[in-house]
N, C-alpha and C. Protein backbone atom coordinates (compact mmCIF):
# COMPACT_ATOMS: atom_id res chain seq x y z
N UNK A 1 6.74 24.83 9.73
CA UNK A 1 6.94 23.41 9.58
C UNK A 1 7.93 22.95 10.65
N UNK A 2 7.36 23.03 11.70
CA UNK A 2 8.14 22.49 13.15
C UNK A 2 8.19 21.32 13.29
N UNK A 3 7.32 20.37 12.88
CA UNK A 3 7.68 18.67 13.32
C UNK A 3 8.41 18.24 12.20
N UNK A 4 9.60 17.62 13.07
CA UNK A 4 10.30 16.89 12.09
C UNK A 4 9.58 15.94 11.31
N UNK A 5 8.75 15.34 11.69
CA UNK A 5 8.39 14.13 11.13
C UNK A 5 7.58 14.27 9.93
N UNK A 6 7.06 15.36 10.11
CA UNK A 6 5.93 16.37 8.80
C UNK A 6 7.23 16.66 8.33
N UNK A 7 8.26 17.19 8.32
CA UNK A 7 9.37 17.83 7.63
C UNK A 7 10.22 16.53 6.53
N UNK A 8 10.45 15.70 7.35
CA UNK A 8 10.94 14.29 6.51
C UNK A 8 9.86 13.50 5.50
N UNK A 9 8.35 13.37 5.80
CA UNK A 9 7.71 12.95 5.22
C UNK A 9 7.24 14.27 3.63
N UNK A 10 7.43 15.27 4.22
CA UNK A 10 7.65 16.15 3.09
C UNK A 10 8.61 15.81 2.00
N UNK A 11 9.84 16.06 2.86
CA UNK A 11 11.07 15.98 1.83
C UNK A 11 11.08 14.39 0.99
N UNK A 12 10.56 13.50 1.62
CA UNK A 12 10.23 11.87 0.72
C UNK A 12 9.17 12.11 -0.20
N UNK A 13 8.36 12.89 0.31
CA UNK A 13 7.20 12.92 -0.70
C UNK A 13 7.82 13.59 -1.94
N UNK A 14 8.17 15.24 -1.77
CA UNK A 14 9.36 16.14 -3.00
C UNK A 14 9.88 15.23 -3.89
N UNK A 15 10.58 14.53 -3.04
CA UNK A 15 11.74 13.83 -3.63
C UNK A 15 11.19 12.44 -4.92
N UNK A 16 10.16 11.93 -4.33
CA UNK A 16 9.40 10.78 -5.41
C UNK A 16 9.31 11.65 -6.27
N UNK A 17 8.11 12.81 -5.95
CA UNK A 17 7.72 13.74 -6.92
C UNK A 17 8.68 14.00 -8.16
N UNK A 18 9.99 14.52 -7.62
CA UNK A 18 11.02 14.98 -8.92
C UNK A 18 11.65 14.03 -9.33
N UNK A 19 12.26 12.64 -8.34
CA UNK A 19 13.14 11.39 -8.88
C UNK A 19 12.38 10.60 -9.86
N UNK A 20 10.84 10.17 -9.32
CA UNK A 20 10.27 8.96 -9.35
C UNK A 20 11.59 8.05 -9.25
N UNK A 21 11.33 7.20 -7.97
CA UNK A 21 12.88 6.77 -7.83
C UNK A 21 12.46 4.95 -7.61
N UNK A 22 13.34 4.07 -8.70
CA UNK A 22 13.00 3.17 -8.12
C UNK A 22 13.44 2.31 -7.45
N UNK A 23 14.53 2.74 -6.39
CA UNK A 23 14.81 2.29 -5.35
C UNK A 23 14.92 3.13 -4.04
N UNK A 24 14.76 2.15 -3.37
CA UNK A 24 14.38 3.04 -1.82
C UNK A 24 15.83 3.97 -1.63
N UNK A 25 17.05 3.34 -2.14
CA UNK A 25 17.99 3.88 -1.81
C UNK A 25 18.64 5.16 -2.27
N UNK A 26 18.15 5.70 -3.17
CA UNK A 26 18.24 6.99 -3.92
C UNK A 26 17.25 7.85 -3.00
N UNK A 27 16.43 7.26 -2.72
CA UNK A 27 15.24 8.35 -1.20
C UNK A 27 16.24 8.57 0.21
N UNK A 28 17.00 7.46 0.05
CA UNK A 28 17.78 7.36 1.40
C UNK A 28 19.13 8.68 1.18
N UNK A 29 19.49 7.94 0.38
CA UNK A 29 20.82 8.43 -0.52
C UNK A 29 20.47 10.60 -0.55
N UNK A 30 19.37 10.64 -0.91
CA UNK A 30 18.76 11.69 -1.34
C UNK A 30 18.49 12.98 -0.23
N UNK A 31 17.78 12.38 1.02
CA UNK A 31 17.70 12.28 2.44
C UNK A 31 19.18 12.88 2.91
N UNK A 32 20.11 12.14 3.35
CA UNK A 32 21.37 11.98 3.72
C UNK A 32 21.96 13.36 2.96
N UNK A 33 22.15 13.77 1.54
CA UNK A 33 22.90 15.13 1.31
C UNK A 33 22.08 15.99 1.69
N UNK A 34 20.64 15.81 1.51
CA UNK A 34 19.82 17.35 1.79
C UNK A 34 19.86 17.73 3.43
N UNK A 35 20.63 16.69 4.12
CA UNK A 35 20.50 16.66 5.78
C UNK A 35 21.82 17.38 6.01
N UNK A 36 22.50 16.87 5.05
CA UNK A 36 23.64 17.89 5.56
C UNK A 36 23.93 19.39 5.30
N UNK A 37 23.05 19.85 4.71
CA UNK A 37 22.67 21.31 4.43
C UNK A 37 21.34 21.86 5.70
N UNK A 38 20.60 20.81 6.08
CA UNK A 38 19.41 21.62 6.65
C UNK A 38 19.49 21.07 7.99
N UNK A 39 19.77 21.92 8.76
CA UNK A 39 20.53 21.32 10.16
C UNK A 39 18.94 21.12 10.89
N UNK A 40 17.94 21.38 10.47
CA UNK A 40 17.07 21.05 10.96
C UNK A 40 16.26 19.77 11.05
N UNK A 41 17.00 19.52 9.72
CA UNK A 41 16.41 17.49 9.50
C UNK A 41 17.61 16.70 10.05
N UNK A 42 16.90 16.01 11.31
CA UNK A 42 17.99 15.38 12.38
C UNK A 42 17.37 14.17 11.72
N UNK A 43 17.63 13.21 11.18
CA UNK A 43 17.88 11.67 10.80
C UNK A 43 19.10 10.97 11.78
N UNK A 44 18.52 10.40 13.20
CA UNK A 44 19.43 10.19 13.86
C UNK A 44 20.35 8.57 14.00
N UNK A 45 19.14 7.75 13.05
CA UNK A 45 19.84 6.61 12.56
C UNK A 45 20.59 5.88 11.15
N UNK A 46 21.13 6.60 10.74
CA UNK A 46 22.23 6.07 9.55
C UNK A 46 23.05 5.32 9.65
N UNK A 47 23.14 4.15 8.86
CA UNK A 47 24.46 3.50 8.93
C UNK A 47 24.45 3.24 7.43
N UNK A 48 25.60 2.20 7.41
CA UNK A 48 26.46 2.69 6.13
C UNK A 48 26.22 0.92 5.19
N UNK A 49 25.69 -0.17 4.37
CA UNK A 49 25.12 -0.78 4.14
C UNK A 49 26.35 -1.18 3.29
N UNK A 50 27.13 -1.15 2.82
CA UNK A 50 27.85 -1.51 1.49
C UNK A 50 28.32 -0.62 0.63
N UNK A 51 26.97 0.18 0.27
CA UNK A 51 27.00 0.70 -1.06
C UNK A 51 25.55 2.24 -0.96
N UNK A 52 25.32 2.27 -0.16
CA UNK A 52 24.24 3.06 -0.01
C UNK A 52 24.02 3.56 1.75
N UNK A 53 23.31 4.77 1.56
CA UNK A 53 23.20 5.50 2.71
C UNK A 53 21.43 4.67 3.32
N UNK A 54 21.28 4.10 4.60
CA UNK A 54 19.69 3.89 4.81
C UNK A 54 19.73 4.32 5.84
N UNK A 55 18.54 4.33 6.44
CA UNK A 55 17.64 4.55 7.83
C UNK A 55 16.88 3.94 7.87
N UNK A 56 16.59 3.58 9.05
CA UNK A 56 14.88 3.11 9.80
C UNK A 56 14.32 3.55 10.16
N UNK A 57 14.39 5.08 9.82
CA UNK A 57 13.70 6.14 10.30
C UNK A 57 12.67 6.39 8.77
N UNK A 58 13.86 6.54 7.92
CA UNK A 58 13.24 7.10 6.38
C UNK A 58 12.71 6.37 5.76
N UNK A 59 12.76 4.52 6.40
CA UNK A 59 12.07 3.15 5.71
C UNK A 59 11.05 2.93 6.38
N UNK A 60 10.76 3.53 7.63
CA UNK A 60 9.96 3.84 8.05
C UNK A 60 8.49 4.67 7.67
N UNK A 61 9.04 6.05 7.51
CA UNK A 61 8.05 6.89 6.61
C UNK A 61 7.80 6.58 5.26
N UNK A 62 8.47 5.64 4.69
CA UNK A 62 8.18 5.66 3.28
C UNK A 62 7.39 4.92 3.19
N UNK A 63 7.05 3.72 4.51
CA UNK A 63 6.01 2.55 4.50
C UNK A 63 4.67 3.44 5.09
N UNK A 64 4.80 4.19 6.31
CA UNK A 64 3.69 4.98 6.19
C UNK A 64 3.23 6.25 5.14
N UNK A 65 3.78 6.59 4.53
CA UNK A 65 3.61 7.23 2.96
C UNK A 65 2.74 5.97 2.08
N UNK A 66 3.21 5.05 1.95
CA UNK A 66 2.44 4.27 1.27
C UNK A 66 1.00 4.13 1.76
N UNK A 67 1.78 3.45 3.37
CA UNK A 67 0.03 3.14 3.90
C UNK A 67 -1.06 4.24 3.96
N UNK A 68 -0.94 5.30 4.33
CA UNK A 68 -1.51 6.34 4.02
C UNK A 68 -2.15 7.22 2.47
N UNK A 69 -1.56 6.26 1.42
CA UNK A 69 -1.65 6.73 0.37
C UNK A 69 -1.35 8.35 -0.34
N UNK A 70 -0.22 8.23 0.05
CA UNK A 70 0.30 9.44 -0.18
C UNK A 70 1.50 9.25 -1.22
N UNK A 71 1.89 7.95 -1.01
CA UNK A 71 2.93 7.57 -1.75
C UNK A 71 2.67 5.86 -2.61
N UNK A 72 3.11 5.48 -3.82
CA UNK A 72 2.51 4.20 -4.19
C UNK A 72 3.75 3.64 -5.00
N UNK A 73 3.41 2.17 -4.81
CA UNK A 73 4.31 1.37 -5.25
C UNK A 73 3.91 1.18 -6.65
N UNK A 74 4.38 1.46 -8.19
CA UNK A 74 3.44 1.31 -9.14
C UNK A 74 3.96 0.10 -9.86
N UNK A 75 3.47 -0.48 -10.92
CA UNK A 75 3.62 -1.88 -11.38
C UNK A 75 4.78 -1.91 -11.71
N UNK A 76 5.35 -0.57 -12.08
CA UNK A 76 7.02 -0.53 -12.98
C UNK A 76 8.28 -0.45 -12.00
N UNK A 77 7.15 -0.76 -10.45
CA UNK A 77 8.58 -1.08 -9.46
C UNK A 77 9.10 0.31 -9.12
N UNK A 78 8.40 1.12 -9.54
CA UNK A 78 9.13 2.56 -8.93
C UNK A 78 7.90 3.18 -7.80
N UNK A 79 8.37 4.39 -6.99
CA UNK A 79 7.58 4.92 -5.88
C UNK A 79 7.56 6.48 -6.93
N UNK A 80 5.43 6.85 -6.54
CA UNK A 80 5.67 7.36 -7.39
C UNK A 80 4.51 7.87 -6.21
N UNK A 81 4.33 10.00 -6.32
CA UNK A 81 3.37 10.24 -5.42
C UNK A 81 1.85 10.51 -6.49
N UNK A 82 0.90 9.78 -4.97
CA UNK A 82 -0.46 10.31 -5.78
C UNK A 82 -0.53 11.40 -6.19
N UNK A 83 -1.86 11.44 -7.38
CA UNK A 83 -2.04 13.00 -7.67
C UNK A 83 -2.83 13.25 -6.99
N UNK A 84 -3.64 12.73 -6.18
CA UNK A 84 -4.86 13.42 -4.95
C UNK A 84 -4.53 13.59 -3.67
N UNK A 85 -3.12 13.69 -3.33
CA UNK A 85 -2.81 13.82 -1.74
C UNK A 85 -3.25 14.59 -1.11
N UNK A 86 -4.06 14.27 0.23
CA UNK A 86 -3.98 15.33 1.29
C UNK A 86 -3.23 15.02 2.44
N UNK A 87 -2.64 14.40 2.69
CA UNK A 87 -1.80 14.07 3.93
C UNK A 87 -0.50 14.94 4.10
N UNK A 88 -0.06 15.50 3.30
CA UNK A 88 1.04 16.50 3.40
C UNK A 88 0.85 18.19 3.15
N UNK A 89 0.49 18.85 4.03
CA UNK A 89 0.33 19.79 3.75
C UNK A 89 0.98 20.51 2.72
N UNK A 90 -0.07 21.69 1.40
CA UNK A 90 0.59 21.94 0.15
C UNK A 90 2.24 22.77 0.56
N UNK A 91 1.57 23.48 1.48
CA UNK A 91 2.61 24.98 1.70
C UNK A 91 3.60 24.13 2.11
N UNK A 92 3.69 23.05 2.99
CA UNK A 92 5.32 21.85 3.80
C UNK A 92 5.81 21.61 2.52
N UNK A 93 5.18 20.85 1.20
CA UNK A 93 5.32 20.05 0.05
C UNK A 93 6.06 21.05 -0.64
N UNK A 94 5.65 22.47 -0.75
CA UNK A 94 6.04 23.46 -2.00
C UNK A 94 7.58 23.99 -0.85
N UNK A 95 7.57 24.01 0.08
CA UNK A 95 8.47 24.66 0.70
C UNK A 95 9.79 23.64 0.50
N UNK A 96 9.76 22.10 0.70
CA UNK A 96 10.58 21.27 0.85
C UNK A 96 11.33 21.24 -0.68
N UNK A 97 9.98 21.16 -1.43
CA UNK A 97 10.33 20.92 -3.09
C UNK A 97 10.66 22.46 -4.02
N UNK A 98 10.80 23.41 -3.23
CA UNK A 98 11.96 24.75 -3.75
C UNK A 98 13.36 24.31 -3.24
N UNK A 99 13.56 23.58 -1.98
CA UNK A 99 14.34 23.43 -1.34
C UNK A 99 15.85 22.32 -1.65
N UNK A 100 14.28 21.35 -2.21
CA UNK A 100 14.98 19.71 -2.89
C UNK A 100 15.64 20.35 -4.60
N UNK A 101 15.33 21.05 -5.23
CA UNK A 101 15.41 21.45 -6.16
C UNK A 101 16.37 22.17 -6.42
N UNK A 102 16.80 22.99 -5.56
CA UNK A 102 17.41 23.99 -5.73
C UNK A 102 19.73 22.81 -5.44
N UNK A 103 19.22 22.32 -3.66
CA UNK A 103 20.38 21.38 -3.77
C UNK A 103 20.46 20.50 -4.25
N UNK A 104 19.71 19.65 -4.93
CA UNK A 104 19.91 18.41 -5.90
C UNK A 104 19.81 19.08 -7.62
N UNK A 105 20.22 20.24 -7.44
CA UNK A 105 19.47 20.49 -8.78
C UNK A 105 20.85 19.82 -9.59
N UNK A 106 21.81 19.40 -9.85
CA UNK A 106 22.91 19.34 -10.30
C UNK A 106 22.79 17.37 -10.69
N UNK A 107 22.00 16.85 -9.99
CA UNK A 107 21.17 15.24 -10.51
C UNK A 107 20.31 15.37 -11.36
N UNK A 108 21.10 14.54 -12.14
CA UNK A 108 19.77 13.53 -12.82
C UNK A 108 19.05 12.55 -12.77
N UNK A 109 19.73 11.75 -11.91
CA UNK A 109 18.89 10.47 -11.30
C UNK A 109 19.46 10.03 -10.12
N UNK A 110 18.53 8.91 -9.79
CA UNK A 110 18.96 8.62 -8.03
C UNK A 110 20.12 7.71 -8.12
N UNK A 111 20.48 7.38 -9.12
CA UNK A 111 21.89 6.84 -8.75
C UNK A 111 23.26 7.73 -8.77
N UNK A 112 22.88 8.83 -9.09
CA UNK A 112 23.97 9.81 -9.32
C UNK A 112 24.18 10.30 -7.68
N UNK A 113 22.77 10.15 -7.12
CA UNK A 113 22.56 11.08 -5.82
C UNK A 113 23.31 10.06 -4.82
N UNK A 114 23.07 8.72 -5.31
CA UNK A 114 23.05 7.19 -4.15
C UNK A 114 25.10 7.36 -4.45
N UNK A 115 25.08 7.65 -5.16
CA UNK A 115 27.08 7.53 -5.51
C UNK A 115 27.66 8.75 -4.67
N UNK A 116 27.00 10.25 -4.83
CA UNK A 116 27.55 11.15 -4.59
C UNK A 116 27.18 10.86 -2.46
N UNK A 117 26.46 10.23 -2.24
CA UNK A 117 25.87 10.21 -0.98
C UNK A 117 26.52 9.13 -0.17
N UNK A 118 27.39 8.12 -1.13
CA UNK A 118 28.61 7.39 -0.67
C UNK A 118 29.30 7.90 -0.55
N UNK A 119 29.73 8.95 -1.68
CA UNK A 119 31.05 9.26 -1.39
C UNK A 119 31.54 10.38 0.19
N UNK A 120 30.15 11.16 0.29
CA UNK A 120 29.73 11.63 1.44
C UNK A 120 30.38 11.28 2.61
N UNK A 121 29.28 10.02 2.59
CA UNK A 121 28.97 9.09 4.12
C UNK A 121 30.83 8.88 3.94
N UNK A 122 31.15 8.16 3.05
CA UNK A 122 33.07 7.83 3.17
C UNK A 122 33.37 8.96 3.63
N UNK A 123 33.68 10.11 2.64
CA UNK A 123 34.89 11.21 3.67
C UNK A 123 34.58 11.69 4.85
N UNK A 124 32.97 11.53 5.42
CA UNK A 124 32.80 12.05 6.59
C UNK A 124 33.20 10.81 7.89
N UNK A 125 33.14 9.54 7.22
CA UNK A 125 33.27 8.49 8.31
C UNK A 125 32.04 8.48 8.99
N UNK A 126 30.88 8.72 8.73
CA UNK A 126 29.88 8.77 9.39
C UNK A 126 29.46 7.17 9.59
N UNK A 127 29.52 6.73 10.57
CA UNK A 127 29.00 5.50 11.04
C UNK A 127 27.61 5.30 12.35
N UNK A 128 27.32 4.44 12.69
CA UNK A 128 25.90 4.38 13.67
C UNK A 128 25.63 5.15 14.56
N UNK A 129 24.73 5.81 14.56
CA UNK A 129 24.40 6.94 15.62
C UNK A 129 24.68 8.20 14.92
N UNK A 130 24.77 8.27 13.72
CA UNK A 130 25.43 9.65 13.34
C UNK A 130 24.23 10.83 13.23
């Protein structure tokens, strides 16, 4: 799993899978700690919003996740993944989601992840370009 971009669209896909999250910012939030463990997921645009970790990288893929139907917006306002995907390869999906599991295993929901991923982004000072 060499392309980043297959590698991030993995880890968004995982991540609906176990959060069902219904805000973008717990995907973001979510994104942001698992990056700082896997030096291989370079997310090179973060900045710091208020209250939450985003990208236009990861708001990015999550709109082509949708458009692609891999990922769906459902009536209850949450992002939730199809059960018929083929756009993400299984073996990328199962590899990311041992992975997502294992460091988030200590959440219960995406606001726990979106708080702990502030408190992050604060002690590191991570600001634009990071």
């Amino acid at each position: 799993m060499g392309d980043p971009n297959k590698k991030i669209s993995s880890y968004i896909a995982s991540f609906v899978e176990r959060f069902f999250p219904k805000h973008e910012e717990s995907i973001h939030s979510g994104l942001f700690l698992i990056s700082n463990e896997d030096e291989t997921l370079k997310i090179i645009d973060w900045y710091f919003n208020g209250y939450s970790v985003i990208s236009e990288t990861v708001s990015s893929h999550i709109q082509n996740l949708c458009k692609n139907k891999t990922v769906r917006f459902t009536n209850d306002g949450m992002y939730a993944l199809v059960e018929d995907q083929n756009k993400i390869p299984n073996n990328d999906l199962n590899e990311v989601a041992k992975h997502l599991e294992t460091a988030l295993a200590e959440y219960d929901s995406g606001m726990q992840i979106v708080k702990e991923a502030q408190k992050l982004f604060s002690a590191k000072n991570v600001g634009i370009g990071y």
